[in-house]
Short mmCIF file of C-alpha atoms and ligand atoms in Angstrom, two decimals:
data_model
loop_
_atom_site.label_atom_id
_atom_site.label_comp_id
_atom_site.label_asym_id
_atom_site.label_seq_id
_atom_site.Cartn_x
_atom_site.Cartn_y
_atom_site.Cartn_z
CA MET A 57 -7.31 55.77 -47.49
CA ALA A 58 -8.02 58.56 -49.93
CA THR A 59 -11.46 58.19 -51.50
CA LYS A 60 -11.10 57.73 -55.18
CA THR A 61 -13.11 59.93 -57.48
CA TYR A 62 -14.39 57.97 -60.44
CA CYS A 63 -14.51 59.46 -63.88
CA GLU A 64 -16.44 56.86 -65.76
CA MET A 65 -15.88 56.71 -69.48
CA ILE A 66 -18.98 56.39 -71.60
CA SER A 67 -19.79 56.96 -75.20
CA ARG A 68 -21.46 60.27 -75.19
CA SER A 69 -21.43 62.70 -78.05
CA GLN A 70 -23.07 66.05 -78.76
CA PRO A 71 -25.37 66.12 -81.74
CA GLY A 72 -23.95 68.35 -84.38
CA PRO A 73 -23.23 68.63 -88.03
CA GLY A 74 -21.11 65.89 -89.32
CA ASP A 75 -20.68 63.95 -86.09
CA GLY A 76 -20.73 60.83 -88.27
CA GLY A 77 -18.67 62.38 -91.06
CA ASN A 78 -19.84 63.67 -94.40
CA THR A 79 -22.44 61.06 -95.04
CA GLY A 80 -23.19 62.63 -98.41
CA SER A 81 -20.30 60.59 -99.78
CA TRP A 82 -22.32 57.40 -99.26
CA ARG A 83 -24.85 58.55 -101.88
CA VAL A 84 -25.27 56.56 -105.14
CA LYS A 85 -28.48 58.31 -106.15
CA ARG A 86 -29.09 62.04 -105.77
CA PRO A 87 -32.51 63.64 -105.14
CA ILE A 88 -33.27 66.53 -107.47
CA ILE A 89 -36.31 68.69 -106.80
CA ASP A 90 -38.28 69.97 -109.79
CA TYR A 91 -39.42 73.39 -108.53
CA ASP A 92 -42.00 73.63 -111.33
CA LYS A 93 -43.85 70.71 -109.61
CA CYS A 94 -42.95 71.27 -105.89
CA ILE A 95 -45.97 72.69 -104.02
CA PRO A 96 -44.34 75.43 -101.86
CA ALA A 97 -42.08 76.42 -104.76
CA LYS A 98 -45.06 76.69 -107.14
CA THR A 99 -47.53 78.41 -104.80
CA LYS A 100 -45.02 80.42 -102.80
CA LYS A 101 -46.93 79.14 -99.74
CA ARG A 102 -45.60 77.35 -96.65
CA ALA A 103 -47.32 74.09 -97.55
CA CYS A 104 -46.51 70.37 -97.87
CA PHE A 105 -42.90 70.02 -96.68
CA THR A 106 -43.39 66.22 -96.60
CA CYS A 107 -39.75 65.80 -97.67
CA TRP A 108 -38.62 68.02 -94.78
CA LEU A 109 -40.73 66.02 -92.39
CA LEU A 110 -39.66 62.49 -93.50
CA CYS A 111 -36.03 62.86 -94.38
CA PRO A 112 -34.26 60.62 -91.88
CA ASP A 113 -31.21 62.81 -91.90
CA CYS A 114 -32.98 66.12 -91.55
CA VAL A 115 -31.13 67.59 -94.50
CA VAL A 116 -34.12 69.18 -96.29
CA SER A 117 -34.80 72.73 -95.30
CA LYS A 118 -38.29 74.04 -94.49
CA THR A 119 -37.97 76.95 -96.86
CA ILE A 120 -39.54 78.18 -100.05
CA PRO A 121 -38.32 76.50 -102.07
CA PRO A 122 -37.08 73.52 -100.02
CA ALA A 123 -33.36 72.74 -100.45
CA ILE A 124 -31.36 69.61 -99.81
CA ASN A 125 -27.97 69.71 -98.14
CA LEU A 126 -25.98 67.32 -100.27
CA ASP A 127 -23.06 67.21 -97.81
CA TYR A 128 -25.23 64.92 -95.66
CA CYS A 129 -27.97 63.60 -97.89
CA LYS A 130 -27.36 59.77 -98.10
CA GLY A 131 -29.56 59.35 -101.12
CA CYS A 132 -32.06 56.99 -99.49
CA GLY A 133 -34.87 58.17 -101.73
CA ILE A 134 -37.52 58.46 -99.10
CA CYS A 135 -38.28 62.06 -100.08
CA ALA A 136 -38.75 61.03 -103.68
CA GLU A 137 -40.97 58.12 -102.70
CA GLU A 138 -43.15 60.29 -100.42
CA CYS A 139 -43.43 63.57 -102.38
CA PRO A 140 -47.13 63.94 -103.21
CA ALA A 141 -46.37 65.97 -106.32
CA GLY A 142 -43.81 63.58 -107.75
CA ALA A 143 -41.37 66.53 -107.74
CA ILE A 144 -38.30 64.67 -106.63
CA GLU A 145 -36.35 62.50 -108.94
CA MET A 146 -33.48 60.23 -107.87
CA VAL A 147 -30.73 60.41 -110.50
CA ASP A 148 -27.44 58.55 -110.70
CA GLU A 149 -24.83 60.23 -108.57
CA ALA A 150 -22.15 59.42 -111.12
CA SER A 151 -23.96 61.43 -113.77
CA GLN A 152 -23.94 64.45 -111.45
CA THR A 153 -20.37 64.34 -110.20
CA GLY A 154 -18.46 67.26 -111.42
CA LYS A 155 -21.61 69.31 -112.02
CA GLU A 156 -22.22 72.17 -109.68
CA LYS A 157 -23.87 71.11 -106.49
CA MET B 197 -36.13 47.32 -34.54
CA HIS B 198 -36.09 43.61 -35.10
CA ILE B 199 -38.71 41.88 -37.25
CA ILE B 200 -39.25 38.36 -38.39
CA GLU B 201 -39.89 38.20 -42.06
CA SER B 202 -38.85 36.36 -45.35
CA GLY B 203 -35.68 37.13 -47.28
CA ASN B 204 -37.79 38.59 -50.03
CA VAL B 205 -39.34 41.06 -47.56
CA ALA B 206 -35.88 41.93 -46.22
CA ALA B 207 -34.77 42.71 -49.85
CA ALA B 208 -37.97 44.69 -50.61
CA THR B 209 -37.58 46.67 -47.43
CA GLY B 210 -33.96 47.49 -48.25
CA VAL B 211 -35.12 48.75 -51.61
CA LYS B 212 -37.82 50.88 -49.98
CA LEU B 213 -35.36 52.33 -47.45
CA SER B 214 -33.04 53.17 -50.32
CA ARG B 215 -35.80 55.33 -51.74
CA VAL B 216 -35.74 53.79 -55.18
CA GLN B 217 -37.59 55.89 -57.80
CA VAL B 218 -38.29 53.38 -60.58
CA ILE B 219 -39.03 49.67 -60.28
CA ALA B 220 -39.55 47.59 -63.38
CA ALA B 221 -40.32 43.93 -63.05
CA TYR B 222 -41.69 40.93 -64.88
CA PRO B 223 -44.34 39.67 -62.47
CA ILE B 224 -44.52 35.96 -63.05
CA THR B 225 -42.28 32.83 -63.08
CA PRO B 226 -39.34 32.91 -62.41
CA GLN B 227 -40.11 36.04 -60.36
CA THR B 228 -40.38 35.99 -56.56
CA PRO B 229 -42.67 37.71 -54.01
CA LEU B 230 -39.93 40.36 -53.64
CA THR B 231 -41.45 42.46 -56.47
CA GLU B 232 -45.01 41.79 -55.12
CA LYS B 233 -43.96 43.32 -51.89
CA LEU B 234 -42.57 46.35 -53.67
CA SER B 235 -45.76 46.84 -55.62
CA GLU B 236 -47.61 46.80 -52.31
CA PHE B 237 -45.26 49.43 -50.97
CA VAL B 238 -45.94 51.62 -53.97
CA GLU B 239 -49.70 51.03 -53.97
CA SER B 240 -49.96 51.86 -50.29
CA GLU B 241 -47.85 54.97 -50.71
CA GLN B 242 -45.17 53.78 -48.30
CA LEU B 243 -42.75 54.21 -51.20
CA THR B 244 -42.93 56.98 -53.74
CA ALA B 245 -41.79 55.33 -56.94
CA GLN B 246 -42.98 54.32 -60.37
CA TYR B 247 -43.72 50.66 -60.53
CA ILE B 248 -43.61 49.48 -64.14
CA PRO B 249 -44.81 45.91 -64.80
CA VAL B 250 -43.29 44.74 -68.08
CA GLU B 251 -43.80 41.73 -70.41
CA SER B 252 -40.25 40.32 -70.03
CA GLU B 253 -37.06 40.57 -68.04
CA HIS B 254 -35.34 41.91 -71.11
CA SER B 255 -37.77 44.86 -70.93
CA ALA B 256 -37.45 45.11 -67.14
CA MET B 257 -33.75 45.90 -67.56
CA ALA B 258 -34.38 48.12 -70.59
CA VAL B 259 -36.79 50.21 -68.43
CA CYS B 260 -34.21 50.36 -65.65
CA ILE B 261 -31.58 51.54 -68.23
CA ALA B 262 -33.94 54.26 -69.48
CA ALA B 263 -34.86 55.30 -65.88
CA SER B 264 -31.25 55.39 -64.80
CA THR B 265 -30.21 57.32 -67.91
CA ALA B 266 -32.92 59.88 -67.00
CA GLY B 267 -31.19 60.28 -63.68
CA THR B 268 -33.33 58.19 -61.30
CA ARG B 269 -32.56 55.33 -58.92
CA ALA B 270 -33.77 52.12 -60.56
CA PHE B 271 -34.24 48.62 -59.40
CA THR B 272 -35.35 45.24 -60.68
CA ALA B 273 -35.25 41.63 -59.54
CA THR B 274 -35.18 38.30 -61.23
CA SER B 275 -34.07 34.64 -61.09
CA ALA B 276 -32.82 31.84 -63.23
CA ASN B 277 -34.00 32.05 -66.89
CA GLY B 278 -35.34 35.50 -66.30
CA LEU B 279 -31.76 36.70 -65.61
CA LEU B 280 -30.52 34.94 -68.72
CA TYR B 281 -33.22 36.66 -70.80
CA MET B 282 -31.93 39.95 -69.30
CA ASN B 283 -28.36 39.15 -70.32
CA GLU B 284 -28.04 41.50 -73.32
CA GLN B 285 -29.34 44.38 -71.31
CA LEU B 286 -27.08 43.55 -68.40
CA HIS B 287 -24.10 44.10 -70.77
CA TRP B 288 -25.69 47.37 -71.93
CA ALA B 289 -26.38 48.68 -68.44
CA VAL B 290 -22.74 48.20 -67.38
CA GLY B 291 -21.26 49.60 -70.60
CA ALA B 292 -23.44 52.61 -70.08
CA ARG B 293 -22.14 52.80 -66.48
CA LEU B 294 -25.58 53.02 -64.93
CA PRO B 295 -25.92 52.50 -61.14
CA ILE B 296 -28.82 50.06 -61.29
CA VAL B 297 -29.31 47.47 -58.45
CA THR B 298 -30.82 44.04 -59.23
CA CYS B 299 -31.62 41.35 -56.83
CA VAL B 300 -30.94 37.82 -58.18
CA VAL B 301 -32.76 35.18 -56.19
CA ASN B 302 -30.54 32.29 -57.07
CA ARG B 303 -32.25 29.38 -58.81
CA GLY B 304 -31.28 26.61 -61.18
CA ILE B 305 -31.74 27.12 -64.93
CA GLY B 306 -33.51 25.01 -67.48
CA ALA B 307 -33.47 22.77 -69.34
CA PRO B 308 -34.81 20.63 -67.74
CA TRP B 309 -37.17 23.06 -66.02
CA THR B 310 -36.47 23.66 -62.36
CA VAL B 311 -37.46 26.34 -59.93
CA TRP B 312 -35.28 25.34 -57.02
CA ASN B 313 -32.07 26.80 -55.67
CA ASP B 314 -28.59 26.64 -57.03
CA GLN B 315 -26.26 29.46 -58.11
CA GLN B 316 -25.80 28.76 -61.80
CA ASP B 317 -27.83 31.79 -62.88
CA SER B 318 -25.71 34.54 -61.39
CA MET B 319 -22.46 32.62 -61.67
CA ALA B 320 -23.07 32.45 -65.39
CA GLN B 321 -23.22 36.24 -65.38
CA ARG B 322 -19.73 36.66 -63.81
CA ASP B 323 -18.11 38.12 -66.94
CA VAL B 324 -20.70 40.84 -67.87
CA GLY B 325 -18.97 43.45 -65.69
CA TRP B 326 -21.62 43.76 -62.93
CA ILE B 327 -20.51 43.86 -59.31
CA GLN B 328 -21.85 40.72 -57.59
CA LEU B 329 -22.57 40.63 -53.80
CA TYR B 330 -23.86 37.40 -52.11
CA ALA B 331 -25.83 37.40 -48.90
CA SER B 332 -25.82 34.47 -46.42
CA ASP B 333 -28.78 35.45 -44.24
CA HIS B 334 -31.63 37.92 -44.13
CA GLN B 335 -29.73 40.60 -42.33
CA GLN B 336 -27.07 40.51 -45.00
CA ILE B 337 -29.78 40.76 -47.69
CA ILE B 338 -31.28 44.00 -46.39
CA ASP B 339 -27.81 45.51 -45.57
CA SER B 340 -26.31 44.46 -48.87
CA VAL B 341 -29.19 46.09 -50.84
CA ILE B 342 -28.55 49.41 -49.12
CA LYS B 343 -24.81 49.15 -49.54
CA ALA B 344 -25.30 48.13 -53.14
CA PHE B 345 -27.09 51.36 -54.07
CA ARG B 346 -24.33 53.37 -52.40
CA LEU B 347 -21.59 51.36 -54.18
CA ALA B 348 -23.35 51.49 -57.57
CA GLN B 349 -23.60 55.29 -57.52
CA THR B 350 -20.04 55.77 -56.15
CA VAL B 351 -18.39 53.77 -58.94
CA SER B 352 -21.09 54.10 -61.60
CA ILE B 353 -21.35 50.36 -62.05
CA PRO B 354 -24.52 48.29 -61.58
CA VAL B 355 -24.66 45.78 -58.74
CA MET B 356 -26.36 42.45 -58.33
CA VAL B 357 -27.34 41.37 -54.84
CA CYS B 358 -27.69 37.55 -54.93
CA TYR B 359 -29.26 35.32 -52.34
CA ASP B 360 -30.37 31.76 -52.35
CA GLY B 361 -33.80 31.08 -53.65
CA TYR B 362 -36.14 29.38 -51.17
CA LEU B 363 -33.37 28.71 -48.55
CA LEU B 364 -33.27 32.48 -47.92
CA SER B 365 -35.96 34.02 -50.15
CA HIS B 366 -38.91 32.14 -48.71
CA THR B 367 -37.75 31.33 -45.20
CA TYR B 368 -38.42 33.53 -42.21
CA MET B 369 -35.66 34.93 -39.95
CA PRO B 370 -35.33 37.80 -37.49
CA PHE B 371 -33.30 40.75 -38.75
CA ASP B 372 -32.83 44.38 -37.76
CA LEU B 373 -34.69 47.08 -39.72
CA PRO B 374 -32.39 50.13 -40.18
CA GLU B 375 -33.98 53.56 -39.47
CA GLN B 376 -35.00 55.52 -42.50
CA SER B 377 -33.17 58.58 -41.21
CA GLU B 378 -29.97 56.54 -40.82
CA VAL B 379 -30.32 55.09 -44.33
CA ASP B 380 -30.89 58.61 -45.75
CA ALA B 381 -27.71 59.84 -44.02
CA PHE B 382 -25.79 56.88 -45.45
CA LEU B 383 -27.30 56.97 -48.92
CA PRO B 384 -27.49 60.42 -50.46
CA PRO B 385 -29.79 60.88 -53.49
CA PHE B 386 -28.42 59.84 -56.84
CA VAL B 387 -26.98 62.75 -58.74
CA PRO B 388 -25.96 61.54 -62.22
CA LYS B 389 -23.09 63.15 -64.04
CA HIS B 390 -24.57 62.53 -67.47
CA PHE B 391 -28.28 62.08 -68.05
CA LEU B 392 -30.99 62.65 -70.59
CA ASP B 393 -31.37 66.39 -70.35
CA PRO B 394 -33.48 68.34 -72.90
CA GLU B 395 -31.46 71.41 -72.12
CA ASN B 396 -28.26 69.67 -73.04
CA PRO B 397 -29.01 67.10 -75.69
CA GLY B 398 -26.54 64.25 -76.23
CA ASN B 399 -26.23 60.88 -77.92
CA PHE B 400 -25.50 58.05 -75.53
CA ASN B 401 -23.76 54.84 -76.49
CA THR B 402 -24.18 55.16 -80.24
CA VAL B 403 -21.85 53.34 -82.63
CA THR B 404 -18.39 53.84 -81.15
CA LEU B 405 -15.61 53.35 -83.62
CA PRO B 406 -12.60 51.05 -83.03
CA ASP B 407 -10.26 53.99 -82.71
CA VAL B 408 -10.36 57.30 -80.82
CA ARG B 409 -11.59 60.34 -82.80
CA PRO B 410 -12.42 63.91 -82.22
CA GLY B 411 -16.00 64.83 -81.24
CA VAL B 412 -17.87 67.69 -82.76
CA ASP B 413 -16.32 70.06 -80.20
CA GLY B 414 -12.83 68.92 -81.20
CA THR B 415 -12.01 67.05 -77.94
CA MET B 416 -10.73 63.48 -78.41
CA ARG B 417 -13.40 60.84 -77.70
CA PRO B 418 -12.46 57.37 -76.52
CA GLY B 419 -12.91 54.30 -78.72
CA TYR B 420 -14.59 51.12 -77.61
CA ILE B 421 -11.48 49.59 -76.06
CA GLU B 422 -10.69 52.64 -73.97
CA ILE B 423 -14.28 52.59 -72.54
CA ARG B 424 -14.00 48.94 -71.71
CA HIS B 425 -10.55 49.39 -70.19
CA ASN B 426 -11.90 52.14 -68.00
CA LEU B 427 -14.72 49.84 -66.79
CA HIS B 428 -12.20 47.15 -65.83
CA GLN B 429 -10.00 49.60 -63.92
CA ASP B 430 -12.97 51.05 -62.07
CA LEU B 431 -14.13 47.56 -61.16
CA ARG B 432 -10.73 46.84 -59.63
CA ALA B 433 -10.90 50.16 -57.80
CA ALA B 434 -14.36 49.35 -56.60
CA LEU B 435 -12.81 46.87 -54.15
CA ASP B 436 -11.37 49.68 -52.15
CA SER B 437 -14.51 51.80 -52.48
CA TYR B 438 -16.63 48.88 -51.17
CA ALA B 439 -14.28 48.44 -48.20
CA GLU B 440 -14.73 52.14 -47.29
CA ILE B 441 -18.53 51.93 -47.73
CA ASP B 442 -18.66 48.84 -45.58
CA ARG B 443 -16.65 50.54 -42.91
CA GLU B 444 -18.93 53.56 -42.97
CA PHE B 445 -21.95 51.24 -42.78
CA GLU B 446 -20.43 49.46 -39.85
CA GLN B 447 -19.89 52.69 -37.97
CA ARG B 448 -23.45 53.74 -38.52
CA PHE B 449 -25.32 50.45 -38.18
CA GLY B 450 -22.90 48.33 -36.14
CA ARG B 451 -22.83 45.53 -38.77
CA GLY B 452 -20.26 44.68 -41.37
CA GLY B 453 -16.46 44.47 -41.29
CA SER B 454 -16.11 41.67 -43.69
CA PRO B 455 -17.01 43.05 -47.12
CA PHE B 456 -15.24 40.42 -49.16
CA VAL B 457 -14.97 37.19 -47.26
CA GLU B 458 -16.43 36.04 -43.97
CA GLN B 459 -14.13 33.77 -41.97
CA TYR B 460 -15.30 31.38 -39.34
CA ARG B 461 -12.73 29.59 -37.13
CA CYS B 462 -10.08 30.13 -39.85
CA ASP B 463 -7.28 31.73 -37.83
CA ASP B 464 -5.56 28.53 -36.66
CA ALA B 465 -7.12 26.27 -39.33
CA ARG B 466 -5.05 23.95 -41.50
CA PHE B 467 -8.07 23.28 -43.66
CA VAL B 468 -10.57 25.77 -44.94
CA ALA B 469 -13.94 25.00 -46.56
CA VAL B 470 -15.22 27.72 -49.00
CA ALA B 471 -18.74 28.41 -50.12
CA VAL B 472 -21.01 31.20 -51.35
CA GLY B 473 -24.28 32.20 -49.66
CA SER B 474 -26.29 30.17 -47.10
CA LEU B 475 -24.17 27.09 -47.67
CA SER B 476 -21.28 28.88 -45.93
CA TYR B 477 -23.40 29.16 -42.81
CA GLN B 478 -24.58 25.54 -43.02
CA LEU B 479 -20.89 24.54 -43.12
CA ARG B 480 -20.28 26.26 -39.79
CA ASP B 481 -22.19 23.45 -38.03
CA VAL B 482 -19.96 20.91 -39.76
CA ILE B 483 -16.83 22.88 -38.76
CA ASP B 484 -17.94 22.94 -35.11
CA THR B 485 -18.42 19.14 -35.19
CA MET B 486 -15.03 18.58 -36.73
CA ARG B 487 -13.35 20.94 -34.26
CA GLU B 488 -14.81 18.82 -31.48
CA ASP B 489 -12.89 15.95 -33.10
CA GLY B 490 -9.72 17.98 -33.04
CA ILE B 491 -9.51 18.83 -36.75
CA ALA B 492 -8.23 22.32 -37.31
CA ILE B 493 -10.75 23.49 -39.90
CA GLY B 494 -12.61 26.67 -40.68
CA VAL B 495 -14.98 28.07 -43.33
CA MET B 496 -14.80 31.05 -45.56
CA GLY B 497 -17.95 32.55 -47.17
CA VAL B 498 -17.32 34.57 -50.29
CA GLN B 499 -19.45 37.76 -50.10
CA MET B 500 -18.25 39.54 -53.20
CA TYR B 501 -17.59 37.49 -56.35
CA ARG B 502 -17.09 40.31 -58.89
CA PRO B 503 -14.80 42.17 -58.82
CA PHE B 504 -12.98 39.13 -57.46
CA PRO B 505 -11.42 40.11 -54.03
CA ASP B 506 -8.22 38.23 -54.71
CA GLN B 507 -6.25 39.95 -51.99
CA ALA B 508 -8.79 39.19 -49.24
CA VAL B 509 -9.02 35.59 -50.52
CA ALA B 510 -5.21 35.24 -50.66
CA SER B 511 -4.65 36.50 -47.14
CA ALA B 512 -7.42 34.34 -45.83
CA LEU B 513 -6.01 31.19 -47.33
CA ALA B 514 -2.20 31.82 -47.14
CA GLY B 515 -0.42 29.09 -45.24
CA LYS B 516 -3.33 26.69 -45.19
CA GLU B 517 -2.81 23.02 -46.12
CA CYS B 518 -5.94 22.37 -48.10
CA VAL B 519 -8.81 24.51 -49.40
CA ILE B 520 -12.12 22.70 -50.20
CA VAL B 521 -14.43 24.65 -52.51
CA PHE B 522 -18.16 23.73 -52.46
CA GLU B 523 -20.19 25.02 -55.39
CA LYS B 524 -23.79 25.10 -56.49
CA ALA B 525 -22.65 26.10 -60.00
CA LEU B 526 -20.38 24.66 -62.64
CA SER B 527 -18.46 25.89 -65.60
CA TYR B 528 -19.64 22.94 -67.71
CA GLY B 529 -16.81 20.99 -69.22
CA ASN B 530 -14.35 22.44 -66.76
CA GLN B 531 -14.70 22.96 -63.04
CA GLY B 532 -16.56 25.14 -60.52
CA PRO B 533 -16.12 28.86 -61.40
CA LEU B 534 -15.17 29.81 -57.81
CA TYR B 535 -12.69 27.01 -57.72
CA SER B 536 -10.95 28.30 -60.85
CA ASP B 537 -10.79 31.78 -59.47
CA ILE B 538 -9.46 30.72 -56.07
CA LYS B 539 -6.86 28.51 -57.74
CA SER B 540 -5.67 31.38 -59.93
CA THR B 541 -5.38 33.52 -56.74
CA LEU B 542 -3.34 30.87 -54.99
CA TYR B 543 -1.01 30.34 -58.00
CA ARG B 544 1.29 33.24 -57.09
CA MET B 545 2.00 31.80 -53.62
CA ASP B 546 5.23 29.92 -53.10
CA ASP B 547 3.70 27.62 -50.55
CA ARG B 548 0.25 27.32 -51.98
CA PRO B 549 -2.44 25.13 -50.49
CA ILE B 550 -3.83 22.06 -52.20
CA ILE B 551 -7.32 22.68 -53.47
CA HIS B 552 -10.36 20.39 -53.86
CA ASN B 553 -13.71 21.05 -55.66
CA TYR B 554 -17.13 19.67 -54.83
CA ILE B 555 -20.32 20.27 -56.88
CA LEU B 556 -23.60 19.87 -55.00
CA GLY B 557 -27.13 21.05 -54.62
CA LEU B 558 -27.84 21.64 -58.31
CA GLY B 559 -31.55 22.18 -59.06
CA GLY B 560 -32.39 22.22 -55.37
CA ARG B 561 -31.05 18.80 -54.43
CA GLU B 562 -31.02 18.85 -50.64
CA ILE B 563 -27.62 19.32 -49.08
CA LYS B 564 -27.46 17.19 -45.90
CA THR B 565 -25.05 18.33 -43.21
CA GLN B 566 -23.83 14.73 -42.91
CA GLN B 567 -22.80 14.81 -46.60
CA LEU B 568 -20.78 17.95 -45.97
CA LEU B 569 -19.12 16.28 -42.97
CA ASP B 570 -18.28 13.18 -44.93
CA ALA B 571 -16.84 15.13 -47.82
CA LEU B 572 -14.72 17.43 -45.56
CA THR B 573 -13.50 14.44 -43.52
CA GLU B 574 -12.41 12.74 -46.72
CA SER B 575 -10.69 15.86 -48.09
CA CYS B 576 -8.87 16.45 -44.80
CA ALA B 577 -7.64 12.83 -44.91
CA ARG B 578 -6.08 13.19 -48.41
CA PRO B 579 -4.74 16.71 -48.65
CA ALA B 580 -2.07 15.43 -50.98
CA ALA B 581 -2.93 16.44 -54.50
CA ILE B 582 -4.82 19.12 -56.32
CA GLU B 583 -7.90 17.69 -58.01
CA ASP B 584 -9.14 19.63 -61.03
CA THR B 585 -11.94 17.15 -61.73
CA PRO B 586 -14.72 18.13 -59.31
CA ARG B 587 -16.32 15.48 -57.12
CA TRP B 588 -20.09 15.46 -56.83
CA ILE B 589 -21.97 15.21 -53.64
CA GLY B 590 -25.28 13.35 -53.33
CA LEU B 591 -25.50 11.96 -56.85
CA LYS B 592 -27.89 9.01 -57.14
CA LEU B 593 -26.88 7.40 -60.41
CA GLN B 594 -28.91 4.61 -61.77
CA GLU B 595 -27.02 3.32 -64.82
CA GLU B 596 -30.07 1.68 -66.38
CA HIS B 597 -32.14 4.84 -66.55
CA HIS B 598 -31.24 7.43 -69.23
CA GLY B 599 -34.62 8.84 -70.04
S1 SF4 C 182 -42.59 66.73 -100.67
FE1 SF4 C 182 -42.49 67.33 -102.77
S2 SF4 C 182 -44.03 68.90 -103.00
FE2 SF4 C 182 -43.72 68.61 -100.82
S3 SF4 C 182 -42.26 70.19 -100.26
FE3 SF4 C 182 -41.11 68.33 -100.75
S4 SF4 C 182 -40.56 68.46 -102.87
FE4 SF4 C 182 -42.15 69.96 -102.51
S1 SF4 C 183 -34.83 61.62 -97.75
FE1 SF4 C 183 -33.04 60.58 -98.29
S2 SF4 C 183 -32.65 61.12 -100.40
FE2 SF4 C 183 -34.13 62.63 -99.66
S3 SF4 C 183 -32.85 64.28 -98.86
FE3 SF4 C 183 -33.19 62.97 -97.14
S4 SF4 C 183 -31.43 61.64 -97.15
FE4 SF4 C 183 -31.52 62.64 -99.21
#
């Protein structure tokens, strides 16, 4: 009897951009960073980055100034809640649609 | 080398010889001394493994899932309500195709609370997708554990090795201890195809959509139904793989040859009694007595329950007049689970045997050999009609007492 080779099927995926689709489309509120208040933007120093650290979707860059990738930002508002400088405001997505991203 | 030890030590020794790397177990009721023995082996450095005591059976299986996903050989053991508490994780382990081996020391389940033997616990897990092997004596316990690890990693499906609580777990019997070098030659180390690898990160078993879809690399990824279909197909194929593994085991250790069902005096039998575990050996005494009285009867012990070895069962029972199924488990509101499965196997035969069902021994009620003799004598005297309502053995009903 020929020995069967099994090729078990499991759900395994590579992490990568957009494996779950463009989750940015889920957003009803959009975070907007006020660079006049944002600490690294103001001081030109690599400081704070609380939003980068806490964003559950890893869509905030650790750059000066920090930037949000709106293709995947789900608009959860955690960054705005946690920003120590009060630099992030959540605004209605509908008011932004059509405006340049 | 032959030793005289308990069934639990036979199981623990099989696990040790299989060079298991991670053991996770909930240490108290309904646990058995099997895991105590393993912790002794680890503590005394006779076995190089991580022993992780956990706060529940659910966590025990979760630890095994994690350990197996990290590419190690993992083991746990439980009984009764502990197995039920593990249930959600049992489904997970098989969906994730992890070659975990678990010993189930068969016991009744509450309510009302019981610690004694029946087989309701593992029988109630028949649809989760795990392979189920049943041992009838201590030798089969240790041999089945070793074969289970080999089978699990061959087919990437977890295996339960079940044996009767107390009747086998706590009794002492002589059995042969396989040589470590022989076990090593039979059971190569576990080399996982997919595992948690920091060099090659991956997501395992995340939300899987109803339909197929392309992954990030563009290749099509299966949906849920494809993954489950693949599991079913591989479980069916596992029958052939187990037959091969059993044959190789027999060549190396001189024991085996009946991976699915064990037949005793069945060749010329008109009647065949069927049971799972130690009860099938107890029935051999009854068969011998009835043979002396000229009744052509044999007994078939079922050694693998899932995947159901329908071809082996069919060829063992073809041409018989009456098949009498004894069960220490019940699909409540219907009939014994093994009875249903055997009946469905016989259905396709033109000249199918009549089939009877007896329920007995629940919650450790003693099964007297005389009772088995009476039941079989009666069944052989009325092999006329199929009886879908099971008869009960040893019930002591007192109408006036209902709590
Ligand atoms: S948390 Fe606020 S202050 Fe800190 S980097 Fe982000 S936006 Fe700037
Ligand atoms: S924390 Fe939430 S709202 Fe802020 S960037 Fe991340 S996903 Fe968007």
